[in-house]
C-alpha cells in the first residue's frame, strides 16, 4: 500500500524543498520514515539542533505515532538524533573534534581493509575477487562512481551526497562482511551530516569536492593496493579541508552552544 506523506510546520516550504511532497513507496513505513528524515538531515534542511516531537512528525506524515517513534529511535541509534527528556528529539550537532575522530576511524578501518591479505577487495591473484564473482555488482559500482564524480565536479551537494553514499555502500558490500559495511556506512553518513551544513554557508564547494570515485573503482578492479591507498588518502584530506571551509553551522535556538559528544 502506498502512503503519501507530507511535512508541514516542522520546516518551511523552502527548507523542505524536494522533501515536501515526497511519496513513500519502499520498504516498511518505519524504514521509509527514517530514510526521509535522514535525507533531510544530510541535505542540511533539518539543521543541527532542530527539535521536534513524535506527534508533530506523525501528524505531518499522516501516520500513527508508533512507526514514527521507531524511526526516530533508529536515527538516534545511528547518531543523527538525540532524545530530549519530555521534549521529543533533536538533530545531533557534531563538533569538529567529533568529525575529526570519525574521519580518523574511517581512515584506520579503510587502511586495515586494504592491507588485509584476506580482504575480498584486495586478494592474492590466486583467489577470485568480487569483480569476477559478480560482474553486475562492479558494473553498478562503476555507474555510481561516474555519477558521484559528475556531481562533485558540478558542486551539486544534494546529488553528490546521495550518489556518494550509494557508491560506498555498493563498494563495501563487496567485502562480504555486513557488519563492517554497516559500520563504515554509519561513519560516512555522520561525516556528511557534519560537513553539509558548513558547506551551505560558503561561496560554494565546486572544485573542492573529492571526485576520485572512478579512479578508486579502477584501482579496486586492478587490485592495486598502492593506488587504493592513494585515493583514500586524498579523500581523507579532502574531507578535512571541506570541514574547514565554513565556520560552525550553528544550532537552532534553544539548543546549547556546545555540541554533545557521542
PDB file of C-alpha atoms in Angstrom, residues 25-262:
ATOM      1  CA  UNK A  25       6.723   3.645  -1.588  1.00  0.00           C
ATOM      2  CA  UNK A  26       9.592   1.486  -0.393  1.00  0.00           C
ATOM      3  CA  UNK A  27      10.149  -0.988   2.399  1.00  0.00           C
ATOM      4  CA  UNK A  28       8.343  -0.725   5.737  1.00  0.00           C
ATOM      5  CA  UNK A  29       6.815   2.503   6.957  1.00  0.00           C
ATOM      6  CA  UNK A  30       9.343   2.663   9.792  1.00  0.00           C
ATOM      7  CA  UNK A  31      12.253   2.450   7.337  1.00  0.00           C
ATOM      8  CA  UNK A  32      10.606   4.883   4.929  1.00  0.00           C
ATOM      9  CA  UNK A  33      10.171   7.491   7.624  1.00  0.00           C
ATOM     10  CA  UNK A  34      13.743   7.032   8.815  1.00  0.00           C
ATOM     11  CA  UNK A  35      15.038   7.379   5.257  1.00  0.00           C
ATOM     12  CA  UNK A  36      13.005  10.534   4.624  1.00  0.00           C
ATOM     13  CA  UNK A  37      14.268  12.217   7.785  1.00  0.00           C
ATOM     14  CA  UNK A  38      17.830  11.054   7.186  1.00  0.00           C
ATOM     15  CA  UNK A  39      17.729  12.594   3.704  1.00  0.00           C
ATOM     16  CA  UNK A  40      16.604  15.918   5.165  1.00  0.00           C
ATOM     17  CA  UNK A  41      19.414  15.858   7.743  1.00  0.00           C
ATOM     18  CA  UNK A  42      22.028  15.030   5.110  1.00  0.00           C
ATOM     19  CA  UNK A  43      20.703  17.770   2.843  1.00  0.00           C
ATOM     20  CA  UNK A  44      21.070  20.261   5.682  1.00  0.00           C
ATOM     21  CA  UNK A  45      17.361  21.095   5.668  1.00  0.00           C
ATOM     22  CA  UNK A  46      16.985  19.637   9.142  1.00  0.00           C
ATOM     23  CA  UNK A  47      19.684  21.696  10.814  1.00  0.00           C
ATOM     24  CA  UNK A  48      21.787  20.647  13.809  1.00  0.00           C
ATOM     25  CA  UNK A  49      19.853  21.498  16.945  1.00  0.00           C
ATOM     26  CA  UNK A  50      16.387  21.398  15.358  1.00  0.00           C
ATOM     27  CA  UNK A  51      13.862  19.919  17.780  1.00  0.00           C
ATOM     28  CA  UNK A  52      10.587  18.138  17.044  1.00  0.00           C
ATOM     29  CA  UNK A  53       8.229  15.634  18.633  1.00  0.00           C
ATOM     30  CA  UNK A  54       6.822  12.281  17.606  1.00  0.00           C
ATOM     31  CA  UNK A  55       3.377  13.820  17.447  1.00  0.00           C
ATOM     32  CA  UNK A  56       4.475  16.575  15.049  1.00  0.00           C
ATOM     33  CA  UNK A  57       6.061  14.138  12.628  1.00  0.00           C
ATOM     34  CA  UNK A  58       3.146  11.701  12.862  1.00  0.00           C
ATOM     35  CA  UNK A  59       0.618  14.421  12.108  1.00  0.00           C
ATOM     36  CA  UNK A  60       2.592  15.813   9.205  1.00  0.00           C
ATOM     37  CA  UNK A  61       3.074  12.391   7.644  1.00  0.00           C
ATOM     38  CA  UNK A  62      -0.473  11.328   8.373  1.00  0.00           C
ATOM     39  CA  UNK A  63       0.625   8.140  10.134  1.00  0.00           C
ATOM     40  CA  UNK A  64       0.387   6.727  13.643  1.00  0.00           C
ATOM     41  CA  UNK A  65       2.915   7.544  16.326  1.00  0.00           C
ATOM     42  CA  UNK A  66       4.344   4.021  16.558  1.00  0.00           C
ATOM     43  CA  UNK A  67       6.306   3.847  13.256  1.00  0.00           C
ATOM     44  CA  UNK A  68       7.422   7.464  13.747  1.00  0.00           C
ATOM     45  CA  UNK A  69       8.785   6.713  17.204  1.00  0.00           C
ATOM     46  CA  UNK A  70      10.530   3.601  15.881  1.00  0.00           C
ATOM     47  CA  UNK A  71      12.087   5.570  13.007  1.00  0.00           C
ATOM     48  CA  UNK A  72      13.313   8.298  15.335  1.00  0.00           C
ATOM     49  CA  UNK A  73      14.784   5.729  17.709  1.00  0.00           C
ATOM     50  CA  UNK A  74      16.595   4.157  14.752  1.00  0.00           C
ATOM     51  CA  UNK A  75      18.068   7.517  13.746  1.00  0.00           C
ATOM     52  CA  UNK A  76      19.084   8.121  17.337  1.00  0.00           C
ATOM     53  CA  UNK A  77      20.927   4.789  17.350  1.00  0.00           C
ATOM     54  CA  UNK A  78      22.673   5.901  14.145  1.00  0.00           C
ATOM     55  CA  UNK A  79      23.897   9.055  15.873  1.00  0.00           C
ATOM     56  CA  UNK A  80      21.816  11.525  13.859  1.00  0.00           C
ATOM     57  CA  UNK A  81      19.298  12.424  16.567  1.00  0.00           C
ATOM     58  CA  UNK A  82      19.251  12.835  20.338  1.00  0.00           C
ATOM     59  CA  UNK A  83      16.395  12.192  22.728  1.00  0.00           C
ATOM     60  CA  UNK A  84      15.251  15.226  24.742  1.00  0.00           C
ATOM     61  CA  UNK A  85      13.563  14.335  28.022  1.00  0.00           C
ATOM     62  CA  UNK A  86       9.905  15.379  27.802  1.00  0.00           C
ATOM     63  CA  UNK A  87      10.753  17.411  24.667  1.00  0.00           C
ATOM     64  CA  UNK A  88      10.992  14.844  21.885  1.00  0.00           C
ATOM     65  CA  UNK A  89      14.047  14.634  19.648  1.00  0.00           C
ATOM     66  CA  UNK A  90      16.791  16.948  18.409  1.00  0.00           C
ATOM     67  CA  UNK A  91      19.120  16.751  15.422  1.00  0.00           C
ATOM     68  CA  UNK A  92      22.554  15.931  16.782  1.00  0.00           C
ATOM     69  CA  UNK A  93      25.165  18.679  16.459  1.00  0.00           C
ATOM     70  CA  UNK A  94      28.639  17.236  15.985  1.00  0.00           C
ATOM     71  CA  UNK A  95      31.720  19.255  16.876  1.00  0.00           C
ATOM     72  CA  UNK A  96      34.798  19.482  14.678  1.00  0.00           C
ATOM     73  CA  UNK A  97      36.579  17.204  17.155  1.00  0.00           C
ATOM     74  CA  UNK A  98      33.811  14.624  16.726  1.00  0.00           C
ATOM     75  CA  UNK A  99      34.204  14.871  12.961  1.00  0.00           C
ATOM     76  CA  UNK A 100      37.984  14.517  13.076  1.00  0.00           C
ATOM     77  CA  UNK A 101      37.717  11.387  15.232  1.00  0.00           C
ATOM     78  CA  UNK A 102      35.107   9.854  12.934  1.00  0.00           C
ATOM     79  CA  UNK A 103      37.272  10.596   9.923  1.00  0.00           C
ATOM     80  CA  UNK A 104      40.264   9.058  11.670  1.00  0.00           C
ATOM     81  CA  UNK A 105      38.281   5.906  12.495  1.00  0.00           C
ATOM     82  CA  UNK A 106      37.128   5.630   8.886  1.00  0.00           C
ATOM     83  CA  UNK A 107      40.685   6.018   7.609  1.00  0.00           C
ATOM     84  CA  UNK A 108      42.093   3.434  10.007  1.00  0.00           C
ATOM     85  CA  UNK A 109      39.450   0.860   9.133  1.00  0.00           C
ATOM     86  CA  UNK A 110      39.856   1.576   5.425  1.00  0.00           C
ATOM     87  CA  UNK A 111      43.606   1.080   5.610  1.00  0.00           C
ATOM     88  CA  UNK A 112      43.111  -2.159   7.505  1.00  0.00           C
ATOM     89  CA  UNK A 113      40.702  -3.475   4.894  1.00  0.00           C
ATOM     90  CA  UNK A 114      43.048  -2.623   2.052  1.00  0.00           C
ATOM     91  CA  UNK A 115      46.074  -4.191   3.697  1.00  0.00           C
ATOM     92  CA  UNK A 116      44.375  -7.342   4.971  1.00  0.00           C
ATOM     93  CA  UNK A 117      45.644 -10.240   2.898  1.00  0.00           C
ATOM     94  CA  UNK A 118      42.260 -11.942   3.034  1.00  0.00           C
ATOM     95  CA  UNK A 119      40.239  -8.879   2.097  1.00  0.00           C
ATOM     96  CA  UNK A 120      37.647  -9.693  -0.619  1.00  0.00           C
ATOM     97  CA  UNK A 121      38.630  -6.430  -2.344  1.00  0.00           C
ATOM     98  CA  UNK A 122      42.412  -6.858  -2.462  1.00  0.00           C
ATOM     99  CA  UNK A 123      43.036 -10.593  -2.829  1.00  0.00           C
ATOM    100  CA  UNK A 124      46.048 -12.616  -3.888  1.00  0.00           C
ATOM    101  CA  UNK A 125      45.928 -13.290  -7.647  1.00  0.00           C
ATOM    102  CA  UNK A 126      45.117 -16.942  -6.968  1.00  0.00           C
ATOM    103  CA  UNK A 127      41.832 -16.070  -5.249  1.00  0.00           C
ATOM    104  CA  UNK A 128      38.671 -14.951  -7.060  1.00  0.00           C
ATOM    105  CA  UNK A 129      37.689 -11.338  -6.457  1.00  0.00           C
ATOM    106  CA  UNK A 130      34.212  -9.745  -6.340  1.00  0.00           C
ATOM    107  CA  UNK A 131      34.522  -8.377  -9.869  1.00  0.00           C
ATOM    108  CA  UNK A 132      34.890 -11.930 -11.177  1.00  0.00           C
ATOM    109  CA  UNK A 133      32.195 -13.408  -8.958  1.00  0.00           C
ATOM    110  CA  UNK A 134      29.753 -10.560  -9.509  1.00  0.00           C
ATOM    111  CA  UNK A 135      30.428  -8.540 -12.666  1.00  0.00           C
ATOM    112  CA  UNK A 136      26.954  -6.993 -12.388  1.00  0.00           C
ATOM    113  CA  UNK A 137      27.870  -5.550  -8.988  1.00  0.00           C
ATOM    114  CA  UNK A 138      31.016  -3.935 -10.342  1.00  0.00           C
ATOM    115  CA  UNK A 139      29.106  -2.535 -13.315  1.00  0.00           C
ATOM    116  CA  UNK A 140      26.722  -0.855 -10.883  1.00  0.00           C
ATOM    117  CA  UNK A 141      29.630   0.457  -8.787  1.00  0.00           C
ATOM    118  CA  UNK A 142      31.189   1.984 -11.918  1.00  0.00           C
ATOM    119  CA  UNK A 143      27.912   3.730 -12.753  1.00  0.00           C
ATOM    120  CA  UNK A 144      27.644   5.125  -9.232  1.00  0.00           C
ATOM    121  CA  UNK A 145      31.269   6.240  -9.431  1.00  0.00           C
ATOM    122  CA  UNK A 146      30.695   8.248 -12.610  1.00  0.00           C
ATOM    123  CA  UNK A 147      27.514   9.817 -11.251  1.00  0.00           C
ATOM    124  CA  UNK A 148      29.231  10.790  -7.985  1.00  0.00           C
ATOM    125  CA  UNK A 149      32.219  12.235  -9.860  1.00  0.00           C
ATOM    126  CA  UNK A 150      29.984  14.320 -12.113  1.00  0.00           C
ATOM    127  CA  UNK A 151      28.027  15.672  -9.124  1.00  0.00           C
ATOM    128  CA  UNK A 152      31.267  16.502  -7.295  1.00  0.00           C
ATOM    129  CA  UNK A 153      32.705  18.363 -10.280  1.00  0.00           C
ATOM    130  CA  UNK A 154      29.436  20.277 -10.674  1.00  0.00           C
ATOM    131  CA  UNK A 155      29.426  21.163  -6.974  1.00  0.00           C
ATOM    132  CA  UNK A 156      25.902  19.731  -6.558  1.00  0.00           C
ATOM    133  CA  UNK A 157      25.865  18.698  -2.900  1.00  0.00           C
ATOM    134  CA  UNK A 158      22.403  17.120  -2.802  1.00  0.00           C
ATOM    135  CA  UNK A 159      23.120  14.812  -5.724  1.00  0.00           C
ATOM    136  CA  UNK A 160      26.682  14.125  -4.620  1.00  0.00           C
ATOM    137  CA  UNK A 161      25.747  13.002  -1.109  1.00  0.00           C
ATOM    138  CA  UNK A 162      23.141  10.594  -2.467  1.00  0.00           C
ATOM    139  CA  UNK A 163      25.411   9.063  -5.104  1.00  0.00           C
ATOM    140  CA  UNK A 164      28.464   9.052  -2.851  1.00  0.00           C
ATOM    141  CA  UNK A 165      26.630   7.039  -0.193  1.00  0.00           C
ATOM    142  CA  UNK A 166      25.274   4.631  -2.788  1.00  0.00           C
ATOM    143  CA  UNK A 167      28.725   4.225  -4.308  1.00  0.00           C
ATOM    144  CA  UNK A 168      30.346   3.354  -0.988  1.00  0.00           C
ATOM    145  CA  UNK A 169      27.505   1.057   0.068  1.00  0.00           C
ATOM    146  CA  UNK A 170      27.819  -0.965  -3.102  1.00  0.00           C
ATOM    147  CA  UNK A 171      31.614  -0.978  -2.999  1.00  0.00           C
ATOM    148  CA  UNK A 172      31.841  -2.044   0.650  1.00  0.00           C
ATOM    149  CA  UNK A 173      29.182  -4.690   0.052  1.00  0.00           C
ATOM    150  CA  UNK A 174      31.892  -6.468  -1.933  1.00  0.00           C
ATOM    151  CA  UNK A 175      33.720  -7.007   1.343  1.00  0.00           C
ATOM    152  CA  UNK A 176      31.226  -9.725   2.168  1.00  0.00           C
ATOM    153  CA  UNK A 177      31.094  -8.502   5.776  1.00  0.00           C
ATOM    154  CA  UNK A 178      27.791  -6.730   6.511  1.00  0.00           C
ATOM    155  CA  UNK A 179      28.943  -5.602   9.966  1.00  0.00           C
ATOM    156  CA  UNK A 180      31.976  -3.839   8.569  1.00  0.00           C
ATOM    157  CA  UNK A 181      29.960  -2.345   5.721  1.00  0.00           C
ATOM    158  CA  UNK A 182      27.318  -1.043   8.139  1.00  0.00           C
ATOM    159  CA  UNK A 183      29.953   0.474  10.433  1.00  0.00           C
ATOM    160  CA  UNK A 184      31.609   2.325   7.555  1.00  0.00           C
ATOM    161  CA  UNK A 185      28.254   3.473   6.201  1.00  0.00           C
ATOM    162  CA  UNK A 186      27.262   4.998   9.535  1.00  0.00           C
ATOM    163  CA  UNK A 187      30.561   6.858   9.730  1.00  0.00           C
ATOM    164  CA  UNK A 188      30.080   8.237   6.213  1.00  0.00           C
ATOM    165  CA  UNK A 189      26.533   9.360   6.988  1.00  0.00           C
ATOM    166  CA  UNK A 190      27.675  11.136  10.168  1.00  0.00           C
ATOM    167  CA  UNK A 191      30.579  12.786   8.358  1.00  0.00           C
ATOM    168  CA  UNK A 192      28.266  14.174   5.685  1.00  0.00           C
ATOM    169  CA  UNK A 193      25.780  15.293   8.355  1.00  0.00           C
ATOM    170  CA  UNK A 194      28.562  17.403   9.845  1.00  0.00           C
ATOM    171  CA  UNK A 195      30.061  18.733   6.609  1.00  0.00           C
ATOM    172  CA  UNK A 196      26.944  19.688   4.618  1.00  0.00           C
ATOM    173  CA  UNK A 197      25.641  22.442   6.944  1.00  0.00           C
ATOM    174  CA  UNK A 198      29.111  24.001   6.961  1.00  0.00           C
ATOM    175  CA  UNK A 199      29.287  23.981   3.163  1.00  0.00           C
ATOM    176  CA  UNK A 200      25.875  25.645   2.893  1.00  0.00           C
ATOM    177  CA  UNK A 201      27.400  28.737   4.420  1.00  0.00           C
ATOM    178  CA  UNK A 202      30.290  29.002   1.956  1.00  0.00           C
ATOM    179  CA  UNK A 203      30.520  30.554  -1.502  1.00  0.00           C
ATOM    180  CA  UNK A 204      30.263  27.077  -2.958  1.00  0.00           C
ATOM    181  CA  UNK A 205      32.054  23.733  -2.778  1.00  0.00           C
ATOM    182  CA  UNK A 206      32.598  23.395  -6.520  1.00  0.00           C
ATOM    183  CA  UNK A 207      36.188  22.423  -7.232  1.00  0.00           C
ATOM    184  CA  UNK A 208      36.779  21.339  -3.653  1.00  0.00           C
ATOM    185  CA  UNK A 209      34.840  18.076  -3.567  1.00  0.00           C
ATOM    186  CA  UNK A 210      36.592  14.724  -3.920  1.00  0.00           C
ATOM    187  CA  UNK A 211      35.786  13.257  -7.336  1.00  0.00           C
ATOM    188  CA  UNK A 212      38.069  10.214  -7.414  1.00  0.00           C
ATOM    189  CA  UNK A 213      35.308   7.613  -7.364  1.00  0.00           C
ATOM    190  CA  UNK A 214      36.109   6.224 -10.855  1.00  0.00           C
ATOM    191  CA  UNK A 215      39.847   6.102 -10.144  1.00  0.00           C
ATOM    192  CA  UNK A 216      39.253   4.259  -6.878  1.00  0.00           C
ATOM    193  CA  UNK A 217      36.945   1.810  -8.642  1.00  0.00           C
ATOM    194  CA  UNK A 218      39.570   1.113 -11.308  1.00  0.00           C
ATOM    195  CA  UNK A 219      42.221   0.591  -8.635  1.00  0.00           C
ATOM    196  CA  UNK A 220      39.958  -1.894  -6.847  1.00  0.00           C
ATOM    197  CA  UNK A 221      39.397  -3.821 -10.065  1.00  0.00           C
ATOM    198  CA  UNK A 222      43.157  -3.893 -10.710  1.00  0.00           C
ATOM    199  CA  UNK A 223      43.784  -4.894  -7.070  1.00  0.00           C
ATOM    200  CA  UNK A 224      46.242  -2.006  -6.970  1.00  0.00           C
ATOM    201  CA  UNK A 225      46.771  -1.529  -3.230  1.00  0.00           C
ATOM    202  CA  UNK A 226      49.043   1.487  -3.644  1.00  0.00           C
ATOM    203  CA  UNK A 227      46.529   3.299  -5.856  1.00  0.00           C
ATOM    204  CA  UNK A 228      43.670   2.485  -3.465  1.00  0.00           C
ATOM    205  CA  UNK A 229      45.626   3.863  -0.514  1.00  0.00           C
ATOM    206  CA  UNK A 230      46.483   6.977  -2.504  1.00  0.00           C
ATOM    207  CA  UNK A 231      42.832   7.688  -3.301  1.00  0.00           C
ATOM    208  CA  UNK A 232      41.739   7.041   0.288  1.00  0.00           C
ATOM    209  CA  UNK A 233      44.419   9.468   1.456  1.00  0.00           C
ATOM    210  CA  UNK A 234      43.237  12.158  -0.952  1.00  0.00           C
ATOM    211  CA  UNK A 235      39.657  11.566   0.198  1.00  0.00           C
ATOM    212  CA  UNK A 236      40.662  11.922   3.859  1.00  0.00           C
ATOM    213  CA  UNK A 237      42.449  15.243   3.359  1.00  0.00           C
ATOM    214  CA  UNK A 238      39.680  16.496   1.087  1.00  0.00           C
ATOM    215  CA  UNK A 239      37.051  15.921   3.765  1.00  0.00           C
ATOM    216  CA  UNK A 240      39.164  17.713   6.357  1.00  0.00           C
ATOM    217  CA  UNK A 241      39.598  20.669   4.016  1.00  0.00           C
ATOM    218  CA  UNK A 242      35.858  20.790   3.331  1.00  0.00           C
ATOM    219  CA  UNK A 243      35.040  20.874   7.023  1.00  0.00           C
ATOM    220  CA  UNK A 244      37.370  23.840   7.474  1.00  0.00           C
ATOM    221  CA  UNK A 245      35.765  25.896   4.693  1.00  0.00           C
ATOM    222  CA  UNK A 246      32.940  27.269   6.813  1.00  0.00           C
ATOM    223  CA  UNK A 247      32.509  28.161  10.425  1.00  0.00           C
ATOM    224  CA  UNK A 248      30.204  26.320  12.786  1.00  0.00           C
ATOM    225  CA  UNK A 249      26.790  25.972  11.137  1.00  0.00           C
ATOM    226  CA  UNK A 250      25.257  26.831  14.489  1.00  0.00           C
ATOM    227  CA  UNK A 251      22.357  25.186  16.234  1.00  0.00           C
ATOM    228  CA  UNK A 252      18.715  26.095  16.414  1.00  0.00           C
ATOM    229  CA  UNK A 253      17.604  28.495  19.125  1.00  0.00           C
ATOM    230  CA  UNK A 254      17.003  26.800  22.411  1.00  0.00           C
ATOM    231  CA  UNK A 255      19.805  24.272  21.904  1.00  0.00           C
ATOM    232  CA  UNK A 256      23.052  24.550  23.847  1.00  0.00           C
ATOM    233  CA  UNK A 257      26.075  26.138  22.173  1.00  0.00           C
ATOM    234  CA  UNK A 258      28.383  23.229  22.949  1.00  0.00           C
ATOM    235  CA  UNK A 259      27.967  20.129  20.847  1.00  0.00           C
ATOM    236  CA  UNK A 260      27.261  16.938  22.813  1.00  0.00           C
ATOM    237  CA  UNK A 261      29.591  14.061  22.351  1.00  0.00           C
ATOM    238  CA  UNK A 262      28.583  10.608  21.200  1.00  0.00           C
TER     239      UNK A 262
END
